[in-house]
Structure formats: C-alpha cells, structure tokens
CSV table of C-alpha atoms in Angstrom, one decimal:
chain,number,residue,atom,x,y,z
A,1,UNK,CA,-43.2,2.1,-22.0
A,2,UNK,CA,-45.8,2.3,-24.7
A,3,UNK,CA,-46.9,-0.4,-27.2
A,4,UNK,CA,-44.4,1.2,-29.6
A,5,UNK,CA,-41.6,0.3,-27.2
A,6,UNK,CA,-40.9,3.9,-26.4
A,7,UNK,CA,-41.1,6.0,-23.2
A,8,UNK,CA,-44.4,7.8,-22.6
A,9,UNK,CA,-42.9,11.2,-23.1
A,10,UNK,CA,-41.8,10.6,-26.7
A,11,UNK,CA,-43.9,12.5,-29.2
A,12,UNK,CA,-41.7,12.5,-32.3
A,13,UNK,CA,-39.5,9.8,-34.0
A,14,UNK,CA,-36.3,10.7,-36.0
A,15,UNK,CA,-35.2,7.9,-38.4
A,16,UNK,CA,-31.8,7.5,-40.2
A,17,UNK,CA,-32.1,6.3,-43.8
A,18,UNK,CA,-29.3,4.0,-44.8
A,19,UNK,CA,-29.3,0.8,-42.7
A,20,UNK,CA,-32.5,1.8,-40.8
A,21,UNK,CA,-35.1,2.4,-43.5
A,22,UNK,CA,-33.3,1.1,-46.5
A,23,UNK,CA,-30.8,-1.7,-47.2
A,24,UNK,CA,-28.4,0.7,-48.8
A,25,UNK,CA,-25.6,0.7,-46.2
A,26,UNK,CA,-24.0,-2.3,-47.9
A,27,UNK,CA,-24.1,-0.4,-51.2
A,28,UNK,CA,-22.5,2.7,-49.6
A,29,UNK,CA,-19.8,0.5,-48.0
A,30,UNK,CA,-19.0,-1.2,-51.4
A,31,UNK,CA,-18.8,2.2,-53.1
A,32,UNK,CA,-16.5,3.6,-50.4
A,33,UNK,CA,-14.2,0.5,-50.7
A,34,UNK,CA,-14.0,0.8,-54.5
A,35,UNK,CA,-13.2,4.5,-54.2
A,36,UNK,CA,-10.7,4.4,-51.5
A,37,UNK,CA,-8.9,1.3,-52.8
A,38,UNK,CA,-8.4,2.9,-56.2
A,39,UNK,CA,-7.0,6.0,-54.5
A,40,UNK,CA,-4.7,4.1,-52.1
A,41,UNK,CA,-3.5,1.8,-54.9
A,42,UNK,CA,-2.5,4.8,-57.1
A,43,UNK,CA,-0.9,6.5,-54.1
A,44,UNK,CA,0.9,3.7,-52.4
A,45,UNK,CA,1.3,1.0,-55.1
A,46,UNK,CA,0.3,-2.7,-55.1
A,47,UNK,CA,1.2,-3.2,-51.4
A,48,UNK,CA,-1.5,-0.7,-50.2
A,49,UNK,CA,-3.7,-1.6,-47.2
A,50,UNK,CA,-7.2,-1.9,-48.5
A,51,UNK,CA,-10.3,-0.2,-47.1
A,52,UNK,CA,-12.1,-2.5,-44.7
A,53,UNK,CA,-15.9,-2.3,-45.5
A,54,UNK,CA,-16.5,-3.5,-42.0
A,55,UNK,CA,-14.2,-1.9,-39.5
A,56,UNK,CA,-13.2,1.2,-41.5
A,57,UNK,CA,-16.7,1.8,-42.8
A,58,UNK,CA,-18.2,1.6,-39.3
A,59,UNK,CA,-15.5,3.7,-37.6
A,60,UNK,CA,-14.8,6.4,-40.1
A,61,UNK,CA,-17.5,7.0,-42.7
A,62,UNK,CA,-20.8,5.4,-41.8
A,63,UNK,CA,-23.5,8.1,-41.0
A,64,UNK,CA,-21.1,11.0,-41.6
A,65,UNK,CA,-21.5,13.6,-44.4
A,66,UNK,CA,-19.6,12.5,-47.5
A,67,UNK,CA,-16.7,14.9,-47.2
A,68,UNK,CA,-16.3,14.3,-43.5
A,69,UNK,CA,-16.1,10.6,-44.2
A,70,UNK,CA,-13.3,11.2,-46.7
A,71,UNK,CA,-11.4,13.4,-44.3
A,72,UNK,CA,-11.8,11.1,-41.3
A,73,UNK,CA,-10.8,7.9,-43.1
A,74,UNK,CA,-7.8,9.5,-44.8
A,75,UNK,CA,-6.6,11.0,-41.5
A,76,UNK,CA,-6.7,7.5,-40.1
A,77,UNK,CA,-4.1,6.6,-42.7
A,78,UNK,CA,-2.1,9.8,-42.1
A,79,UNK,CA,-3.2,11.3,-45.4
A,80,UNK,CA,-4.2,15.0,-45.8
A,81,UNK,CA,-5.5,16.3,-49.1
A,82,UNK,CA,-6.6,19.8,-50.3
A,83,UNK,CA,-10.3,20.4,-49.6
A,84,UNK,CA,-11.2,21.4,-53.2
A,85,UNK,CA,-14.7,22.6,-54.1
A,86,UNK,CA,-18.1,20.7,-54.3
A,87,UNK,CA,-17.8,21.0,-58.1
A,88,UNK,CA,-14.5,19.1,-58.3
A,89,UNK,CA,-14.5,16.4,-61.0
A,90,UNK,CA,-14.5,12.8,-59.6
A,91,UNK,CA,-10.8,12.3,-60.7
A,92,UNK,CA,-9.6,15.3,-58.7
A,93,UNK,CA,-7.2,14.5,-55.9
A,94,UNK,CA,-9.1,16.5,-53.3
A,95,UNK,CA,-11.5,15.7,-50.5
A,96,UNK,CA,-14.4,16.9,-52.6
A,97,UNK,CA,-13.2,15.0,-55.7
A,98,UNK,CA,-13.0,11.7,-53.8
A,99,UNK,CA,-16.4,12.3,-52.3
A,100,UNK,CA,-17.9,13.0,-55.7
A,101,UNK,CA,-16.2,9.8,-57.1
A,102,UNK,CA,-17.9,7.8,-54.4
A,103,UNK,CA,-21.3,9.5,-55.0
A,104,UNK,CA,-21.1,8.6,-58.7
A,105,UNK,CA,-20.4,5.0,-57.8
A,106,UNK,CA,-23.2,4.7,-55.3
A,107,UNK,CA,-25.8,6.3,-57.6
A,108,UNK,CA,-24.7,3.9,-60.4
A,109,UNK,CA,-25.1,0.9,-58.0
A,110,UNK,CA,-28.5,2.1,-56.8
A,111,UNK,CA,-29.7,2.5,-60.4
A,112,UNK,CA,-28.5,-0.9,-61.5
A,113,UNK,CA,-29.3,-2.8,-58.3
A,114,UNK,CA,-32.3,-0.9,-57.0
A,115,UNK,CA,-33.2,0.1,-53.5
A,116,UNK,CA,-34.9,-2.3,-51.0
A,117,UNK,CA,-36.6,-1.2,-47.8
A,118,UNK,CA,-36.6,-3.0,-44.4
A,119,UNK,CA,-40.2,-4.1,-44.2
A,120,UNK,CA,-40.0,-4.2,-40.4
A,121,UNK,CA,-39.1,-0.6,-40.3
A,122,UNK,CA,-41.9,0.4,-42.6
A,123,UNK,CA,-44.4,-1.5,-40.4
A,124,UNK,CA,-43.0,0.2,-37.3
A,125,UNK,CA,-43.2,3.7,-38.9
A,126,UNK,CA,-46.8,3.0,-39.9
A,127,UNK,CA,-47.6,2.0,-36.3
A,128,UNK,CA,-45.8,5.1,-35.0
A,129,UNK,CA,-47.9,7.4,-37.2
A,130,UNK,CA,-51.1,5.5,-36.4
A,131,UNK,CA,-50.3,6.1,-32.7
A,132,UNK,CA,-50.2,9.8,-33.3
A,133,UNK,CA,-46.5,10.4,-33.2
A,134,UNK,CA,-44.9,12.6,-35.9
A,135,UNK,CA,-41.9,11.4,-37.9
A,136,UNK,CA,-38.7,12.8,-39.6
A,137,UNK,CA,-36.1,11.3,-41.8
A,138,UNK,CA,-32.6,12.5,-40.9
A,139,UNK,CA,-29.7,11.5,-43.2
A,140,UNK,CA,-26.4,12.8,-44.3
A,141,UNK,CA,-27.3,11.6,-47.9
A,142,UNK,CA,-28.0,14.2,-50.5
A,143,UNK,CA,-30.0,11.6,-52.4
A,144,UNK,CA,-32.6,11.0,-49.6
A,145,UNK,CA,-35.6,12.3,-51.4
A,146,UNK,CA,-34.9,10.2,-54.5
A,147,UNK,CA,-34.4,7.0,-52.4
A,148,UNK,CA,-37.6,7.6,-50.4
A,149,UNK,CA,-39.5,8.1,-53.6
A,150,UNK,CA,-38.1,4.9,-55.1
A,151,UNK,CA,-39.6,2.9,-52.3
A,152,UNK,CA,-42.8,5.0,-52.0
A,153,UNK,CA,-41.9,6.1,-48.5
A,154,UNK,CA,-41.7,9.9,-48.8
A,155,UNK,CA,-45.3,10.0,-47.4
A,156,UNK,CA,-44.2,8.4,-44.1
A,157,UNK,CA,-42.2,11.5,-43.0
A,158,UNK,CA,-43.5,14.9,-41.9
A,159,UNK,CA,-40.0,16.4,-42.1
A,160,UNK,CA,-36.8,15.7,-44.0
A,161,UNK,CA,-33.4,16.9,-42.8
A,162,UNK,CA,-30.8,15.4,-45.2
A,163,UNK,CA,-27.5,16.4,-46.8
A,164,UNK,CA,-29.2,19.0,-49.0
A,165,UNK,CA,-31.1,20.6,-46.1
A,166,UNK,CA,-28.0,20.5,-43.8
A,167,UNK,CA,-26.0,22.3,-46.4
A,168,UNK,CA,-28.7,25.0,-46.9
A,169,UNK,CA,-28.9,25.6,-43.1
A,170,UNK,CA,-25.2,25.2,-42.4
A,171,UNK,CA,-25.8,22.3,-40.0
A,172,UNK,CA,-22.8,20.1,-39.2
A,173,UNK,CA,-23.4,16.4,-39.8
A,174,UNK,CA,-23.3,13.4,-37.5
A,175,UNK,CA,-21.6,12.7,-35.0
A,176,UNK,CA,-22.8,16.2,-34.1
A,177,UNK,CA,-26.5,16.2,-33.1
A,178,UNK,CA,-27.5,19.3,-35.1
A,179,UNK,CA,-29.4,17.6,-37.9
A,180,UNK,CA,-31.5,15.5,-35.4
A,181,UNK,CA,-32.1,18.6,-33.2
A,182,UNK,CA,-33.3,20.6,-36.3
A,183,UNK,CA,-35.7,17.8,-37.2
A,184,UNK,CA,-37.1,17.7,-33.7
A,185,UNK,CA,-37.5,21.4,-33.8
A,186,UNK,CA,-39.2,21.3,-37.2
A,187,UNK,CA,-41.7,18.8,-35.7
A,188,UNK,CA,-42.4,21.1,-32.8
A,189,UNK,CA,-40.6,19.0,-30.1
A,190,UNK,CA,-37.5,19.4,-27.9
A,191,UNK,CA,-34.8,16.7,-27.7
A,192,UNK,CA,-36.3,15.0,-24.6
A,193,UNK,CA,-39.5,14.4,-26.5
A,194,UNK,CA,-37.7,12.8,-29.5
A,195,UNK,CA,-36.5,9.3,-30.2
A,196,UNK,CA,-33.6,8.7,-32.5
A,197,UNK,CA,-33.3,5.5,-34.6
A,198,UNK,CA,-29.8,4.8,-35.9
A,199,UNK,CA,-27.6,2.0,-37.1
A,200,UNK,CA,-24.3,4.0,-37.3
A,201,UNK,CA,-21.9,4.6,-34.4
A,202,UNK,CA,-21.8,8.3,-35.5
A,203,UNK,CA,-25.5,8.4,-35.2
A,204,UNK,CA,-25.4,7.0,-31.7
A,205,UNK,CA,-22.9,9.7,-30.7
A,206,UNK,CA,-25.2,12.3,-32.1
A,207,UNK,CA,-28.1,10.8,-30.1
A,208,UNK,CA,-26.1,10.8,-26.9
A,209,UNK,CA,-24.6,14.3,-27.3
A,210,UNK,CA,-28.0,15.8,-28.2
A,211,UNK,CA,-29.6,14.4,-25.0
A,212,UNK,CA,-32.5,12.9,-26.8
A,213,UNK,CA,-35.3,11.2,-24.9
A,214,UNK,CA,-34.6,7.7,-26.3
A,215,UNK,CA,-31.9,6.3,-28.6
A,216,UNK,CA,-32.6,3.1,-30.5
A,217,UNK,CA,-29.7,1.3,-32.0
A,218,UNK,CA,-30.5,-0.9,-35.0
A,219,UNK,CA,-27.9,-3.7,-35.2
A,220,UNK,CA,-27.7,-5.0,-38.8
A,221,UNK,CA,-24.1,-6.2,-38.7
A,222,UNK,CA,-23.5,-7.6,-35.2
A,223,UNK,CA,-22.2,-4.5,-33.4
A,224,UNK,CA,-24.7,-4.5,-30.5
A,225,UNK,CA,-22.0,-3.9,-27.9
A,226,UNK,CA,-20.6,-0.9,-29.9
A,227,UNK,CA,-24.0,0.6,-30.3
A,228,UNK,CA,-24.6,0.5,-26.6
A,229,UNK,CA,-21.1,1.8,-25.9
A,230,UNK,CA,-21.8,4.8,-28.2
A,231,UNK,CA,-25.1,5.7,-26.4
A,232,UNK,CA,-28.0,3.4,-27.4
A,233,UNK,CA,-30.7,3.0,-24.8
A,234,UNK,CA,-31.8,-0.2,-26.5
A,235,UNK,CA,-30.6,-2.2,-29.4
A,236,UNK,CA,-32.8,-4.3,-31.7
A,237,UNK,CA,-32.1,-6.2,-34.9
A,238,UNK,CA,-35.3,-5.0,-36.5
A,239,UNK,CA,-37.6,-2.2,-35.5
A,240,UNK,CA,-40.6,-4.5,-35.6
A,241,UNK,CA,-38.9,-6.1,-32.5
A,242,UNK,CA,-40.0,-3.1,-30.5
A,243,UNK,CA,-43.6,-3.9,-31.3
A,244,UNK,CA,-43.1,-7.6,-30.5
A,245,UNK,CA,-41.6,-6.7,-27.1
A,246,UNK,CA,-44.7,-4.8,-26.2
A,247,UNK,CA,-47.1,-7.5,-27.5
A,248,UNK,CA,-48.1,-5.5,-30.5
A,249,UNK,CA,-48.3,-6.6,-34.2
A,250,UNK,CA,-45.1,-7.6,-35.8
C-alpha cells in the first residue's frame, strides 16, 4: 500500500460528491423527506407512513439519479406513477414532477444554508494530486459544477461525470458502474487502475460490479457493515484516515 492508503497499481481516483466531498447528503435526505411525505400525505391521508431519512434514504435514493430514486422508493411502497417528462412542473403527479419538486427544495436549502466541504477529503485529494494521481468527480447530481464552485473545489478534479454528463452520454446511474467507468476512461485508465470513493450503498454496488481496483467506503452515518457488505475494500470515517494509517499528514 502507498502512503495514500491505496494499492500500488492505482493511478486515478474517482470521488462521489454528496457525503464524500461535501456535507450535502443530509440536505438531500431532508429534501427527499419533505417531498415524499407531502406526496404520501396527499395520496394516503393522515395515517401515511413517513419517509425515513435514514433507512429509506440509504436503501432507495442515496447515490441514484433523481428519477431512479423516485421510482425505487415509490416501488417499495407499491406505488407506480407515469414517467412524465423532464420539463414537468414540480406539482405534477409523475416521476419527473416529483423529482423536480425535490430538486427545487434541495436548491433552496443549499442557497439558504450554504454548502460545506469535508476538510479531511479536501486534504486527501490535495495529497492524491501531489502524489501524481489524476482525479475525477462522479455524481448523479445535475448541480455538481455549481456545488464545486461554491467551495472552490472545481480545480481539484481533472474530469467531471455528473448528472448532466450522464444524460448527454446516455449513461445509466449508480448502482450501475457506467459513470465511474466513463470517468476512469476519460482519465486514461482502466477499472483496475481506479479507486472509487463512495458513501452510498448504490455507489458501493457500482464499485463492485465495475471491478475497480479499490473501493473505499466513507462511513458518515454508522453503516460500516453495510458498506462492506455492498463491496467496500476498506471503510473509513474520514478520508484523511487513509493518510493517518500510512503515517502521512492528517
């Protein structure tokens, strides 16, 4: 293992955004809860079963493209809606409409509450780049560029494969490995030369199915066992821990 806590053959690092680089996973979970609870209350009345921002978020929506998250969660409740179109208004009773409602909420929360980065992650990425490894940000979010700019972190990534790029290229999102594979390819590496850094179970599944050289689970919410079960090679609470483990700066 290198001083970065990675196997010697790793030449590129692929980082998820929400929950790995930025502290926005909790903002997304809150926006999903508000969106789904309003939908379920209107559909089922006061006795509806609320969206759980822990279990439901982790299992059905975290790390997935927005529309996939809507479909997957609603299917878990036995609900099927028309697909609609990406231009559906936020009050439309369609998969795309509910997704747009959630996006409006999360953007409002980000504007009012701001975005905060994980300092340990930023230090780790700086160390990775100083060590000569290339980096990519891989996120299902269509707002990735704006979020990175808000924390002055766009400069830390050679490649961006996000919700916008995935839509342009027709890439399926996590748990499929395609966005990570595309990022590795854009960096001139194959999967075995790439390390994936993820906090979402869907991201772990993508890392495992893509046969990447190393998959790092970032445990922000006490789900270490689940991250290992979904394919992590190692789990840390903060990426700076990888430097500490090898005796580097923390």
